[in-house]
PDB file of C-alpha atoms in Angstrom:
ATOM      1  CA  UNK O   1      41.234 180.403 -75.780  1.00  0.00           C
ATOM      2  CA  UNK O   2      42.297 177.678 -73.389  1.00  0.00           C
ATOM      3  CA  UNK O   3      45.408 179.292 -71.873  1.00  0.00           C
ATOM      4  CA  UNK O   4      45.297 179.466 -68.070  1.00  0.00           C
ATOM      5  CA  UNK O   5      47.524 181.732 -65.975  1.00  0.00           C
ATOM      6  CA  UNK O   6      47.180 180.033 -62.591  1.00  0.00           C
ATOM      7  CA  UNK O   7      47.738 176.423 -61.509  1.00  0.00           C
ATOM      8  CA  UNK O   8      44.223 176.417 -60.037  1.00  0.00           C
ATOM      9  CA  UNK O   9      42.625 177.518 -63.320  1.00  0.00           C
ATOM     10  CA  UNK O  10      44.562 174.916 -65.285  1.00  0.00           C
ATOM     11  CA  UNK O  11      43.697 172.190 -62.766  1.00  0.00           C
ATOM     12  CA  UNK O  12      39.996 173.022 -63.096  1.00  0.00           C
ATOM     13  CA  UNK O  13      40.203 172.779 -66.907  1.00  0.00           C
ATOM     14  CA  UNK O  14      42.068 169.467 -67.075  1.00  0.00           C
ATOM     15  CA  UNK O  15      40.175 166.282 -67.873  1.00  0.00           C
ATOM     16  CA  UNK O  16      40.688 163.605 -65.196  1.00  0.00           C
ATOM     17  CA  UNK O  17      42.623 160.455 -65.940  1.00  0.00           C
ATOM     18  CA  UNK O  18      44.646 161.803 -68.853  1.00  0.00           C
ATOM     19  CA  UNK O  19      48.355 162.499 -68.992  1.00  0.00           C
ATOM     20  CA  UNK O  20      49.882 165.970 -69.043  1.00  0.00           C
ATOM     21  CA  UNK O  21      52.684 167.074 -71.337  1.00  0.00           C
ATOM     22  CA  UNK O  22      55.292 169.333 -69.713  1.00  0.00           C
ATOM     23  CA  UNK O  23      57.475 171.606 -71.818  1.00  0.00           C
ATOM     24  CA  UNK O  24      60.754 173.407 -71.205  1.00  0.00           C
ATOM     25  CA  UNK O  25      60.972 175.905 -74.072  1.00  0.00           C
ATOM     26  CA  UNK O  26      64.436 177.004 -75.091  1.00  0.00           C
ATOM     27  CA  UNK O  27      65.674 179.019 -78.045  1.00  0.00           C
ATOM     28  CA  UNK O  28      67.036 175.940 -79.817  1.00  0.00           C
ATOM     29  CA  UNK O  29      65.210 173.036 -78.170  1.00  0.00           C
ATOM     30  CA  UNK O  30      61.992 172.025 -76.430  1.00  0.00           C
ATOM     31  CA  UNK O  31      62.326 169.578 -73.571  1.00  0.00           C
ATOM     32  CA  UNK O  32      59.290 167.309 -73.295  1.00  0.00           C
ATOM     33  CA  UNK O  33      58.088 165.299 -70.299  1.00  0.00           C
ATOM     34  CA  UNK O  34      54.845 163.414 -69.687  1.00  0.00           C
ATOM     35  CA  UNK O  35      52.883 162.418 -66.624  1.00  0.00           C
ATOM     36  CA  UNK O  36      50.911 159.305 -65.902  1.00  0.00           C
ATOM     37  CA  UNK O  37      47.122 159.494 -65.985  1.00  0.00           C
ATOM     38  CA  UNK O  38      46.965 159.691 -62.194  1.00  0.00           C
ATOM     39  CA  UNK O  39      49.078 162.866 -62.178  1.00  0.00           C
ATOM     40  CA  UNK O  40      51.614 161.468 -59.759  1.00  0.00           C
ATOM     41  CA  UNK O  41      54.846 160.952 -61.736  1.00  0.00           C
ATOM     42  CA  UNK O  42      56.521 163.063 -64.428  1.00  0.00           C
ATOM     43  CA  UNK O  43      58.921 161.292 -66.783  1.00  0.00           C
ATOM     44  CA  UNK O  44      61.386 162.859 -69.219  1.00  0.00           C
ATOM     45  CA  UNK O  45      60.437 161.938 -72.786  1.00  0.00           C
ATOM     46  CA  UNK O  46      62.486 163.680 -75.463  1.00  0.00           C
ATOM     47  CA  UNK O  47      64.107 166.872 -76.646  1.00  0.00           C
ATOM     48  CA  UNK O  48      62.822 168.427 -79.839  1.00  0.00           C
ATOM     49  CA  UNK O  49      65.281 170.447 -81.901  1.00  0.00           C
ATOM     50  CA  UNK O  50      63.365 173.632 -82.738  1.00  0.00           C
ATOM     51  CA  UNK O  51      62.714 174.463 -86.370  1.00  0.00           C
ATOM     52  CA  UNK O  52      59.594 176.401 -87.334  1.00  0.00           C
ATOM     53  CA  UNK O  53      56.642 176.898 -85.008  1.00  0.00           C
ATOM     54  CA  UNK O  54      54.270 174.865 -87.197  1.00  0.00           C
ATOM     55  CA  UNK O  55      56.618 171.870 -87.256  1.00  0.00           C
ATOM     56  CA  UNK O  56      57.338 172.112 -83.532  1.00  0.00           C
ATOM     57  CA  UNK O  57      53.633 172.392 -82.700  1.00  0.00           C
ATOM     58  CA  UNK O  58      52.769 169.449 -84.964  1.00  0.00           C
ATOM     59  CA  UNK O  59      55.317 167.273 -83.134  1.00  0.00           C
ATOM     60  CA  UNK O  60      53.945 168.350 -79.736  1.00  0.00           C
ATOM     61  CA  UNK O  61      50.369 167.620 -80.821  1.00  0.00           C
ATOM     62  CA  UNK O  62      51.490 164.185 -82.084  1.00  0.00           C
ATOM     63  CA  UNK O  63      53.065 163.471 -78.702  1.00  0.00           C
ATOM     64  CA  UNK O  64      49.910 164.619 -76.904  1.00  0.00           C
ATOM     65  CA  UNK O  65      47.693 162.450 -79.119  1.00  0.00           C
ATOM     66  CA  UNK O  66      49.969 159.420 -78.738  1.00  0.00           C
ATOM     67  CA  UNK O  67      49.891 159.740 -74.943  1.00  0.00           C
ATOM     68  CA  UNK O  68      46.172 160.607 -74.781  1.00  0.00           C
ATOM     69  CA  UNK O  69      47.214 163.803 -73.019  1.00  0.00           C
ATOM     70  CA  UNK O  70      44.651 166.152 -71.552  1.00  0.00           C
ATOM     71  CA  UNK O  71      46.745 169.322 -71.525  1.00  0.00           C
ATOM     72  CA  UNK O  72      50.075 171.103 -71.774  1.00  0.00           C
ATOM     73  CA  UNK O  73      52.150 172.718 -69.039  1.00  0.00           C
ATOM     74  CA  UNK O  74      54.817 175.209 -70.123  1.00  0.00           C
ATOM     75  CA  UNK O  75      57.659 176.268 -67.894  1.00  0.00           C
ATOM     76  CA  UNK O  76      57.476 180.038 -67.394  1.00  0.00           C
ATOM     77  CA  UNK O  77      61.026 181.420 -67.119  1.00  0.00           C
ATOM     78  CA  UNK O  78      60.525 184.219 -64.625  1.00  0.00           C
ATOM     79  CA  UNK O  79      63.479 186.282 -63.455  1.00  0.00           C
ATOM     80  CA  UNK O  80      64.809 185.432 -60.008  1.00  0.00           C
ATOM     81  CA  UNK O  81      62.946 188.433 -58.548  1.00  0.00           C
ATOM     82  CA  UNK O  82      59.653 187.077 -59.956  1.00  0.00           C
ATOM     83  CA  UNK O  83      59.308 189.582 -62.781  1.00  0.00           C
ATOM     84  CA  UNK O  84      58.665 188.572 -66.358  1.00  0.00           C
ATOM     85  CA  UNK O  85      61.114 189.423 -69.118  1.00  0.00           C
ATOM     86  CA  UNK O  86      61.388 188.720 -72.848  1.00  0.00           C
ATOM     87  CA  UNK O  87      61.634 184.923 -72.360  1.00  0.00           C
ATOM     88  CA  UNK O  88      58.302 184.903 -70.524  1.00  0.00           C
ATOM     89  CA  UNK O  89      56.730 186.943 -73.308  1.00  0.00           C
ATOM     90  CA  UNK O  90      58.054 184.432 -75.838  1.00  0.00           C
ATOM     91  CA  UNK O  91      56.647 181.507 -73.810  1.00  0.00           C
ATOM     92  CA  UNK O  92      53.247 183.193 -73.518  1.00  0.00           C
ATOM     93  CA  UNK O  93      53.228 183.851 -77.286  1.00  0.00           C
ATOM     94  CA  UNK O  94      54.074 180.176 -77.921  1.00  0.00           C
ATOM     95  CA  UNK O  95      51.141 179.152 -75.692  1.00  0.00           C
ATOM     96  CA  UNK O  96      48.742 181.505 -77.502  1.00  0.00           C
ATOM     97  CA  UNK O  97      49.845 180.180 -80.888  1.00  0.00           C
ATOM     98  CA  UNK O  98      49.596 176.556 -79.741  1.00  0.00           C
ATOM     99  CA  UNK O  99      46.109 177.197 -78.332  1.00  0.00           C
ATOM    100  CA  UNK O 100      44.963 178.118 -81.858  1.00  0.00           C
ATOM    101  CA  UNK O 101      45.860 174.592 -82.964  1.00  0.00           C
ATOM    102  CA  UNK O 102      44.306 172.569 -80.127  1.00  0.00           C
ATOM    103  CA  UNK O 103      41.429 172.569 -77.680  1.00  0.00           C
ATOM    104  CA  UNK O 104      43.626 171.106 -74.925  1.00  0.00           C
ATOM    105  CA  UNK O 105      44.090 173.392 -71.920  1.00  0.00           C
ATOM    106  CA  UNK O 106      47.495 175.039 -71.631  1.00  0.00           C
ATOM    107  CA  UNK O 107      49.011 176.415 -68.452  1.00  0.00           C
ATOM    108  CA  UNK O 108      52.227 177.705 -66.944  1.00  0.00           C
ATOM    109  CA  UNK O 109      54.475 176.749 -64.054  1.00  0.00           C
ATOM    110  CA  UNK O 110      57.270 178.881 -62.618  1.00  0.00           C
ATOM    111  CA  UNK O 111      60.393 177.133 -63.836  1.00  0.00           C
ATOM    112  CA  UNK O 112      63.011 179.055 -61.869  1.00  0.00           C
ATOM    113  CA  UNK O 113      65.907 176.760 -61.016  1.00  0.00           C
ATOM    114  CA  UNK O 114      64.447 173.717 -62.826  1.00  0.00           C
ATOM    115  CA  UNK O 115      67.476 173.463 -65.125  1.00  0.00           C
ATOM    116  CA  UNK O 116      69.805 173.884 -62.137  1.00  0.00           C
ATOM    117  CA  UNK O 117      67.991 171.064 -60.303  1.00  0.00           C
ATOM    118  CA  UNK O 118      68.101 168.844 -63.384  1.00  0.00           C
ATOM    119  CA  UNK O 119      71.816 169.517 -63.868  1.00  0.00           C
ATOM    120  CA  UNK O 120      72.507 168.715 -60.216  1.00  0.00           C
ATOM    121  CA  UNK O 121      70.569 165.433 -60.447  1.00  0.00           C
ATOM    122  CA  UNK O 122      72.457 164.425 -63.590  1.00  0.00           C
ATOM    123  CA  UNK O 123      75.794 165.272 -61.950  1.00  0.00           C
ATOM    124  CA  UNK O 124      74.859 163.226 -58.887  1.00  0.00           C
ATOM    125  CA  UNK O 125      74.033 160.322 -61.211  1.00  0.00           C
ATOM    126  CA  UNK O 126      77.569 160.691 -62.638  1.00  0.00           C
ATOM    127  CA  UNK O 127      76.202 161.394 -66.117  1.00  0.00           C
ATOM    128  CA  UNK O 128      78.865 162.296 -68.696  1.00  0.00           C
ATOM    129  CA  UNK O 129      79.030 165.873 -69.970  1.00  0.00           C
ATOM    130  CA  UNK O 130      77.968 164.732 -73.446  1.00  0.00           C
ATOM    131  CA  UNK O 131      74.984 162.750 -72.136  1.00  0.00           C
ATOM    132  CA  UNK O 132      73.940 165.665 -69.869  1.00  0.00           C
ATOM    133  CA  UNK O 133      73.855 167.938 -72.912  1.00  0.00           C
ATOM    134  CA  UNK O 134      71.607 165.438 -74.701  1.00  0.00           C
ATOM    135  CA  UNK O 135      69.068 165.022 -71.890  1.00  0.00           C
ATOM    136  CA  UNK O 136      69.134 168.228 -69.819  1.00  0.00           C
ATOM    137  CA  UNK O 137      66.133 169.826 -71.545  1.00  0.00           C
ATOM    138  CA  UNK O 138      63.690 166.953 -71.130  1.00  0.00           C
ATOM    139  CA  UNK O 139      64.937 166.258 -67.615  1.00  0.00           C
ATOM    140  CA  UNK O 140      64.270 169.947 -66.816  1.00  0.00           C
ATOM    141  CA  UNK O 141      60.792 169.543 -68.356  1.00  0.00           C
ATOM    142  CA  UNK O 142      60.139 166.662 -65.967  1.00  0.00           C
ATOM    143  CA  UNK O 143      61.151 168.854 -62.994  1.00  0.00           C
ATOM    144  CA  UNK O 144      58.727 171.542 -64.189  1.00  0.00           C
ATOM    145  CA  UNK O 145      55.919 169.029 -64.643  1.00  0.00           C
ATOM    146  CA  UNK O 146      56.608 167.277 -61.328  1.00  0.00           C
ATOM    147  CA  UNK O 147      56.390 170.611 -59.505  1.00  0.00           C
ATOM    148  CA  UNK O 148      52.914 171.141 -60.931  1.00  0.00           C
ATOM    149  CA  UNK O 149      51.867 167.546 -60.177  1.00  0.00           C
ATOM    150  CA  UNK O 150      52.997 167.980 -56.573  1.00  0.00           C
ATOM    151  CA  UNK O 151      50.949 171.168 -56.372  1.00  0.00           C
ATOM    152  CA  UNK O 152      47.910 169.340 -57.770  1.00  0.00           C
ATOM    153  CA  UNK O 153      48.308 166.665 -55.135  1.00  0.00           C
ATOM    154  CA  UNK O 154      48.495 169.321 -52.414  1.00  0.00           C
ATOM    155  CA  UNK O 155      45.400 171.062 -53.799  1.00  0.00           C
ATOM    156  CA  UNK O 156      43.475 167.749 -53.771  1.00  0.00           C
ATOM    157  CA  UNK O 157      44.450 167.037 -50.164  1.00  0.00           C
ATOM    158  CA  UNK O 158      43.087 170.377 -48.998  1.00  0.00           C
ATOM    159  CA  UNK O 159      39.713 170.290 -50.713  1.00  0.00           C
TER     160      UNK O 159
END
């Protein structure tokens, strides 16, 4: 199984020069972001309205194939005290199920406050309430992915 619990383990498993797909899993939607092949910039892509796992996974695998992605990064919704609750268990189950459908490495990134940061950025950009509701999930996914990309950059600098 290609699910990795630490950023270091995921980084070691990722093929160089290929994009990453970042995910913000919600109960009703999945925010999707993608990186460039150099792992420097995360960009919001789309929000998928959740239906059944098989359909959701097929869409994610299509996105990964279309972007020549080398892996998936899922936001892990830890509690503010760092513990893991039911939402983390659900995210880990999603990762396990997705790993049965792909050989791409899958990892996690602590997503605490990513939605808050995305909301703040959208408010600062004077985005309407309706537009914020449409884009918040994939903007949050880009914050999650950018956090991991920044960590990768830091890890590379200290090798």
